[in-house]
Amino acid sequence: MSSSSKPHLNLIVCGHVDHGKSTTTGHLLYLTGYVDERKMKELEEESAKTGLGDTFKFAWVLDRLKEERERGVTIDAMYVKFETKKYYYTIIDAPGHRDFVKNMITGASQADSALLIVSAKRGEFEAGTSPEGQTTEHAFLLFTLGVRQIVVGVNKMDDPSVNWSQERFLEVKKGIEDLLRRVGFNLEKYPIPIIPISGWTGDNLVKPSEKMPWYKGPTLIEAFDLFQPPPRPIDKPLRIPIQQVFTITGVGTVPVGRVETGVLKPNSRIVVRPVDKVGEVRTIEMHHTQLEKAEPGDNIGMAVKGLSKEELKRGNVIGYPDNPPTVAKSFIGRIIVIRHPTAIAAGYTPVLHVHTEQVACTFEELQKKIDPRTGAVVQEKPDFLKTGDAAIVKFRPLRPIAIEVYSEFPQLGRFAIRDMGMTIAAGIVTEIPEKVPFEAK
């Protein structure tokens, strides 16, 4: 069980680069008590020394926490946690720069829920929600990657250009709802709260804002408690994609990853694919606590026997010998082209990102072009695909990879295609015609 008896949810924070994600998250951590007054004072003094002035105070908190954790090479190196009345949250921060979209893909595949930060400031909102904007791209990815529990924070309500205006908020809210519907979200079935906030002043993060008496909905933290705990696939075979591998003195080899399906117990024999190594998990740790068992959603470190750090790498997947992870030489995927400057033809070889794995991958055969809304076939064997097209494609990674069919293991069957520093397409694995059988090496 996680260190709190409350149900555990992973929260990804995303949004356009300058819309105030870090400031909002840092301030939230401060208000929920993750960062105490003393620590805040310390961080404020450091922040002042940087000469960036007060504005970066809360963003600085988040960056400093990250650095401390990076220096401390602890097992929960990438995560910050906080609690609401109902849940225990792990924050997966997904910065907004272009090159971070891939983190979001590997990150969002670990997210149960998302906080999308959108700036109300004139010009910034419009840039983010344009077809090229990051707000659009992130909404698209959250949708494709199956994240349906989302809260939108309309940030910078304190900005002089906005000045806590209800009129501007309603304009932005309508723009966001239009965008979410365009991307494919069904707001009738899965309502998405849209909340006016200020990450900088803290308005509506935890307590209702006095500056916006016209707003009657939940605060940010109250909205998090409207989420439903995700179904935890404990009865499925074990799958743990490796994120990092450490060698820790006195402990040995420690792979770190998130349990996606199944249950891991100490003293279990495991297999690692596609390297096809066999080992034994001695102990399991999460947030510095030894666990009797690890369940889906838990971000854990495992002390393993019989495996060296050199043999394992990010993108490998851990399972049990009686049902080892699937390894594919090729696979069929259903994709949607998010953005490509020209057209995609067979032979195109960008980079595939799936769970924690990334590998160059060829579009071997464009099998069908389909209607993205209905799935009906529009054209057999198209010559090329362009932005906005949905298609069934046969892919061949340059080396075999551990991957699963989406219908069986959604967490390991969602992928993104990246090239030229941007996300070209996102999709799901529909079948794996060429599998590599397990052979212990």
XYZ file of C-alpha atoms in Angstrom:
441
model
C 0.000 0.000 0.000
C 1.237 3.525 -0.635
C 2.521 5.495 2.339
C -0.974 6.902 2.794
C -4.083 4.793 3.268
C -5.905 6.964 0.715
C -6.273 5.747 -2.880
C -3.303 6.763 -5.016
C -3.622 8.737 -8.284
C -0.919 9.919 -10.665
C -1.425 13.495 -11.864
C 0.293 14.927 -14.912
C 0.627 18.712 -15.088
C 0.685 20.039 -18.625
C 0.083 23.145 -20.676
C 1.820 25.756 -22.811
C 5.338 26.671 -21.736
C 4.733 30.162 -20.307
C 1.280 29.629 -18.907
C 2.450 29.187 -15.311
C 2.524 25.423 -14.679
C 5.511 25.386 -12.349
C 4.343 28.434 -10.415
C 0.895 26.919 -9.910
C 2.242 23.492 -8.944
C 4.852 24.980 -6.579
C 2.235 27.174 -4.911
C -0.147 24.221 -4.577
C 2.580 22.152 -2.882
C 3.196 25.046 -0.514
C -0.507 25.459 0.302
C -1.030 21.714 0.828
C 1.938 21.609 3.211
C 4.374 19.554 1.118
C 6.781 22.494 1.381
C 6.716 24.065 4.853
C 7.242 27.738 5.812
C 10.896 27.209 6.744
C 11.701 25.459 3.486
C 9.813 28.155 1.608
C 11.864 30.900 3.310
C 15.056 29.045 2.390
C 13.920 28.686 -1.211
C 12.800 32.327 -1.361
C 16.251 33.471 -0.262
C 17.893 31.267 -2.884
C 15.420 32.446 -5.495
C 16.214 36.066 -4.606
C 19.943 35.366 -5.122
C 19.278 34.234 -8.677
C 18.177 37.786 -9.436
C 15.007 36.512 -11.091
C 13.044 38.426 -8.515
C 9.947 37.281 -6.715
C 8.046 36.091 -9.740
C 9.895 32.811 -9.883
C 9.460 31.952 -6.213
C 7.006 29.068 -6.604
C 8.397 27.772 -9.890
C 11.774 27.740 -8.165
C 10.352 25.495 -5.426
C 9.499 22.868 -7.986
C 12.835 23.106 -9.780
C 14.778 22.941 -6.536
C 12.810 19.916 -5.327
C 13.603 18.243 -8.633
C 17.307 19.040 -8.370
C 17.510 17.855 -4.789
C 15.932 14.635 -5.794
C 18.214 14.294 -8.805
C 21.261 14.812 -6.590
C 19.956 12.434 -3.962
C 19.424 9.633 -6.507
C 16.565 8.313 -4.456
C 14.232 5.724 -5.838
C 11.357 8.179 -6.192
C 13.682 10.490 -8.091
C 11.093 12.040 -10.384
C 8.059 12.411 -8.203
C 6.521 14.878 -5.788
C 3.469 13.979 -3.763
C 0.622 15.788 -2.011
C -2.680 14.817 -0.443
C -6.250 16.036 -0.795
C -9.148 15.059 1.478
C -9.797 12.008 -0.634
C -6.607 11.054 -2.500
C -2.867 10.740 -2.320
C -1.357 12.241 -5.495
C 1.978 11.782 -7.198
C 2.728 14.698 -9.532
C 4.323 13.835 -12.841
C 5.524 17.178 -14.119
C 5.452 17.555 -17.894
C 7.132 20.791 -18.901
C 5.660 22.578 -21.901
C 8.575 23.037 -24.302
C 8.339 21.207 -27.637
C 10.937 18.561 -26.786
C 9.027 17.642 -23.644
C 6.069 16.253 -25.527
C 7.722 12.868 -25.555
C 8.005 13.004 -21.740
C 4.356 13.725 -21.741
C 3.689 10.639 -23.841
C 5.730 8.381 -21.627
C 4.461 10.427 -18.655
C 0.815 10.499 -19.706
C 0.835 6.765 -20.168
C 1.445 6.759 -16.426
C -1.183 9.389 -15.644
C -4.597 8.665 -14.189
C -5.533 12.317 -14.282
C -4.297 15.632 -15.627
C -4.159 19.277 -14.711
C -4.068 21.385 -17.868
C -2.899 24.938 -17.205
C -4.084 27.557 -19.681
C -3.235 31.262 -19.488
C -6.101 33.780 -19.543
C -3.653 36.512 -20.558
C -4.509 38.097 -23.894
C -2.374 36.684 -26.686
C -1.058 33.784 -24.597
C -4.361 31.912 -24.569
C -4.841 32.446 -28.300
C -1.290 31.228 -29.075
C -1.740 28.088 -26.964
C -5.034 27.084 -28.559
C -4.036 27.770 -32.174
C -3.633 24.582 -34.278
C 0.162 24.768 -33.690
C -0.130 25.668 -30.003
C 0.967 23.454 -27.158
C -2.419 23.581 -25.421
C -3.911 21.962 -28.541
C -1.112 19.415 -28.783
C -1.339 18.451 -25.102
C -5.137 18.121 -25.243
C -4.728 15.875 -28.303
C -2.202 13.684 -26.542
C -4.206 13.385 -23.332
C -7.148 12.272 -25.434
C -5.175 9.753 -27.512
C -3.408 8.381 -24.443
C -6.695 7.687 -22.718
C -6.606 10.319 -19.955
C -10.227 11.349 -19.370
C -10.052 12.815 -15.882
C -8.914 16.364 -16.413
C -9.165 19.655 -14.575
C -8.369 22.857 -16.467
C -6.848 25.745 -14.516
C -7.371 29.088 -16.266
C -4.290 30.807 -14.872
C -3.070 34.421 -14.622
C -6.493 35.778 -13.658
C -4.435 38.328 -11.654
C -2.745 39.660 -14.813
C -3.519 43.372 -15.443
C -4.873 42.450 -18.892
C -7.421 40.133 -17.206
C -7.931 41.733 -13.787
C -10.145 38.905 -12.433
C -12.669 39.518 -15.227
C -15.579 37.083 -15.466
C -16.109 38.121 -19.073
C -12.551 37.142 -20.079
C -12.842 33.886 -18.097
C -16.045 32.923 -19.913
C -14.438 33.725 -23.270
C -11.439 31.503 -22.423
C -13.696 28.776 -20.989
C -15.711 28.630 -24.215
C -12.482 28.475 -26.247
C -11.214 25.565 -24.129
C -14.496 23.650 -24.392
C -14.505 24.096 -28.186
C -10.914 22.853 -28.353
C -11.591 19.818 -26.115
C -14.635 18.853 -28.202
C -12.672 19.293 -31.440
C -10.003 16.944 -30.111
C -12.657 14.313 -29.321
C -13.538 14.715 -25.621
C -17.154 13.992 -24.770
C -17.831 16.723 -22.198
C -21.365 15.464 -21.596
C -20.126 12.025 -20.577
C -16.897 13.150 -18.877
C -17.377 16.723 -17.614
C -14.116 18.680 -17.259
C -14.118 21.408 -14.581
C -12.625 24.696 -15.817
C -11.473 26.861 -12.914
C -10.256 30.493 -12.847
C -7.044 30.591 -10.762
C -3.878 32.526 -10.056
C -0.847 30.328 -9.491
C 0.979 33.452 -8.409
C -1.441 34.809 -5.752
C -2.844 31.365 -4.920
C -6.465 32.355 -5.636
C -8.811 29.357 -6.050
C -6.001 26.826 -5.611
C -7.157 25.662 -2.178
C -9.496 28.346 -0.805
C -12.272 30.085 -2.754
C -11.037 33.418 -4.140
C -12.400 36.665 -2.723
C -11.339 38.410 -5.920
C -13.747 36.322 -8.019
C -17.025 36.175 -6.064
C -18.803 35.545 -9.377
C -17.223 32.052 -9.577
C -19.304 29.452 -7.727
C -17.534 26.183 -8.696
C -14.884 24.085 -6.914
C -11.330 25.272 -6.170
C -8.490 23.399 -7.862
C -7.930 21.044 -4.945
C -11.671 20.401 -4.546
C -11.875 19.547 -8.252
C -9.148 16.889 -7.782
C -11.468 15.154 -5.326
C -14.133 14.837 -8.037
C -11.893 12.332 -9.860
C -12.741 8.630 -9.718
C -10.028 6.188 -8.693
C -8.932 4.333 -11.830
C -9.625 0.609 -12.117
C -6.455 -1.150 -10.989
C -5.758 -4.136 -13.263
C -4.373 -6.399 -10.517
C -5.717 -9.589 -12.082
C -3.766 -9.091 -15.317
C -0.261 -10.488 -15.918
C 2.572 -8.404 -14.425
C 4.031 -5.627 -16.595
C 6.554 -3.049 -15.344
C 8.291 -0.880 -17.965
C 11.721 0.146 -16.663
C 12.311 3.906 -16.386
C 15.820 3.919 -14.950
C 18.338 1.475 -13.543
C 20.548 2.349 -10.586
C 23.358 0.552 -8.825
C 22.990 1.314 -5.128
C 25.816 0.457 -2.738
C 24.877 -2.372 -0.435
C 21.688 -3.044 -2.385
C 22.891 -3.884 -5.886
C 20.959 -3.421 -9.113
C 17.776 -1.381 -8.694
C 15.454 -0.969 -11.686
C 12.827 1.735 -11.180
C 9.440 1.754 -12.880
C 5.721 1.927 -12.464
C 3.639 -1.222 -12.110
C 1.169 -0.976 -14.998
C -0.660 -4.292 -14.514
C -0.520 -7.221 -12.119
C 0.991 -7.451 -8.642
C 4.683 -7.762 -7.742
C 5.734 -9.420 -4.487
C 9.216 -9.650 -2.956
C 11.218 -12.843 -3.551
C 9.627 -13.411 -6.977
C 11.368 -14.690 -10.091
C 11.033 -12.235 -12.974
C 11.910 -12.045 -16.650
C 13.024 -8.907 -18.473
C 12.239 -8.494 -22.170
C 13.365 -8.060 -24.918
C 16.807 -8.749 -23.372
C 15.354 -12.067 -22.088
C 17.190 -12.101 -18.765
C 15.902 -13.868 -15.663
C 16.359 -12.600 -12.092
C 14.777 -12.370 -8.684
C 13.182 -9.394 -6.963
C 14.339 -9.358 -3.337
C 12.698 -6.204 -1.986
C 10.388 -3.460 -3.247
C 10.438 0.163 -2.142
C 8.189 3.178 -2.789
C 8.756 6.670 -1.378
C 11.394 5.165 0.985
C 8.965 2.571 2.373
C 9.392 -1.182 1.950
C 6.328 -2.758 0.350
C 4.872 -6.232 0.904
C 3.434 -5.979 -2.608
C 3.327 -3.426 -5.416
C 0.130 -2.824 -7.385
C -0.781 -0.944 -10.564
C 0.003 2.766 -10.245
C 2.843 2.279 -7.765
C 6.162 3.899 -8.753
C 8.683 1.498 -7.270
C 12.323 0.551 -7.009
C 13.157 -3.153 -6.973
C 16.329 -4.668 -5.545
C 17.057 -7.514 -7.980
C 19.409 -10.477 -7.850
C 21.042 -12.075 -10.880
C 20.814 -8.974 -13.107
C 23.482 -6.338 -13.656
C 22.869 -2.681 -14.441
C 24.574 -3.173 -17.829
C 22.080 -5.849 -18.887
C 18.992 -3.719 -18.295
C 17.841 -0.473 -19.806
C 15.008 1.977 -20.000
C 12.242 0.551 -22.192
C 12.739 -3.056 -21.081
C 9.626 -4.583 -19.509
C 9.516 -6.823 -16.426
C 7.032 -9.694 -16.127
C 6.690 -13.158 -14.607
C 8.123 -16.258 -16.342
C 4.681 -17.879 -16.763
C 3.394 -14.939 -18.852
C 6.335 -12.975 -20.196
C 5.842 -9.564 -21.860
C 5.242 -9.650 -25.628
C 8.109 -8.713 -27.944
C 7.279 -7.509 -31.457
C 9.323 -7.474 -34.650
C 6.449 -5.592 -36.292
C 2.993 -4.401 -35.256
C -0.197 -2.899 -36.674
C -1.253 0.438 -35.222
C -4.219 2.765 -35.575
C -2.863 6.296 -35.669
C -3.895 9.883 -36.120
C -1.442 12.274 -37.773
C -1.230 15.289 -35.480
C 1.234 17.338 -37.444
C 3.476 16.714 -40.441
C 4.911 19.446 -42.679
C 4.361 17.500 -45.934
C 3.119 13.926 -46.304
C 4.035 10.509 -44.892
C 4.701 7.633 -47.308
C 5.780 4.017 -46.727
C 9.477 3.871 -45.779
C 9.330 6.933 -43.507
C 11.408 6.171 -40.349
C 10.835 8.551 -37.419
C 11.119 7.657 -33.685
C 8.519 5.546 -31.867
C 7.822 6.288 -28.182
C 5.858 3.623 -26.322
C 5.727 3.362 -22.490
C 9.367 4.087 -21.532
C 10.845 2.747 -24.794
C 12.010 4.786 -27.765
C 13.340 3.400 -31.025
C 13.546 4.327 -34.710
C 10.584 2.759 -36.487
C 9.556 2.447 -40.133
C 6.078 2.973 -41.594
C 6.284 -0.304 -43.533
C 2.825 -0.368 -45.084
C -0.002 2.184 -45.158
C -2.912 -0.276 -45.025
C -6.062 1.881 -44.715
C -7.110 5.474 -44.273
C -10.042 5.734 -41.841
C -12.517 8.305 -40.591
C -11.133 9.377 -37.179
C -14.633 9.814 -35.691
C -16.297 6.591 -36.878
C -13.388 4.293 -37.743
C -14.947 3.531 -41.166
C -12.460 2.824 -43.989
C -12.168 5.814 -46.325
C -9.430 4.433 -48.593
C -7.552 1.135 -48.961
C -3.739 1.279 -49.314
C -3.365 5.092 -49.466
C -0.140 6.413 -51.066
C 0.436 8.954 -48.318
C -0.940 10.399 -45.077
C -1.089 14.035 -44.079
C -1.996 16.124 -41.020
C -5.432 15.208 -39.665
C -5.562 11.769 -41.326
C -6.334 8.641 -39.318
C -4.967 5.335 -40.586
C -4.118 1.687 -40.001
C -0.366 1.245 -40.528
C 2.071 -1.663 -40.288
C 5.163 -0.547 -38.354
C 8.572 -2.165 -38.096
C 10.885 -0.970 -35.291
C 14.610 -1.187 -36.124
C 14.979 -3.718 -33.300
C 12.375 -5.894 -31.557
C 10.652 -4.127 -28.638
C 8.435 -5.088 -25.697
C 4.968 -3.830 -26.584
C 1.384 -5.050 -26.101
C -1.947 -4.887 -27.902
C -3.947 -1.906 -26.612
C -7.129 -3.919 -25.946
C -5.227 -6.206 -23.540
C -2.738 -3.787 -21.956
C -3.715 -0.189 -22.779
C -0.745 1.109 -20.753
C 1.740 -0.641 -23.049
C -0.219 -0.308 -26.265
C -0.358 3.492 -26.702
C 2.403 5.181 -28.655
C 3.570 8.410 -30.222
C 5.633 9.041 -33.312
C 8.161 11.892 -33.124
C 10.402 13.571 -35.667
C 12.050 16.974 -36.132
C 11.432 17.821 -32.476
C 7.679 17.412 -32.664
C 4.959 14.840 -32.274
C 3.916 13.653 -35.731
C 1.297 11.094 -34.725
C -0.183 9.219 -31.791
C -1.874 5.852 -31.792
C -2.650 2.453 -30.340
C -1.393 -1.057 -31.132
C -4.173 -3.179 -32.650
C -2.274 -6.396 -33.409
C 1.186 -7.951 -33.264
C 1.628 -10.349 -36.193
C 5.347 -11.049 -35.665
C 6.203 -11.997 -32.078
C 9.581 -13.073 -30.741
C 9.280 -16.094 -28.418
C 10.946 -15.865 -24.975
C 14.347 -17.559 -24.697
C 16.293 -17.142 -21.459
C 19.750 -15.770 -22.249
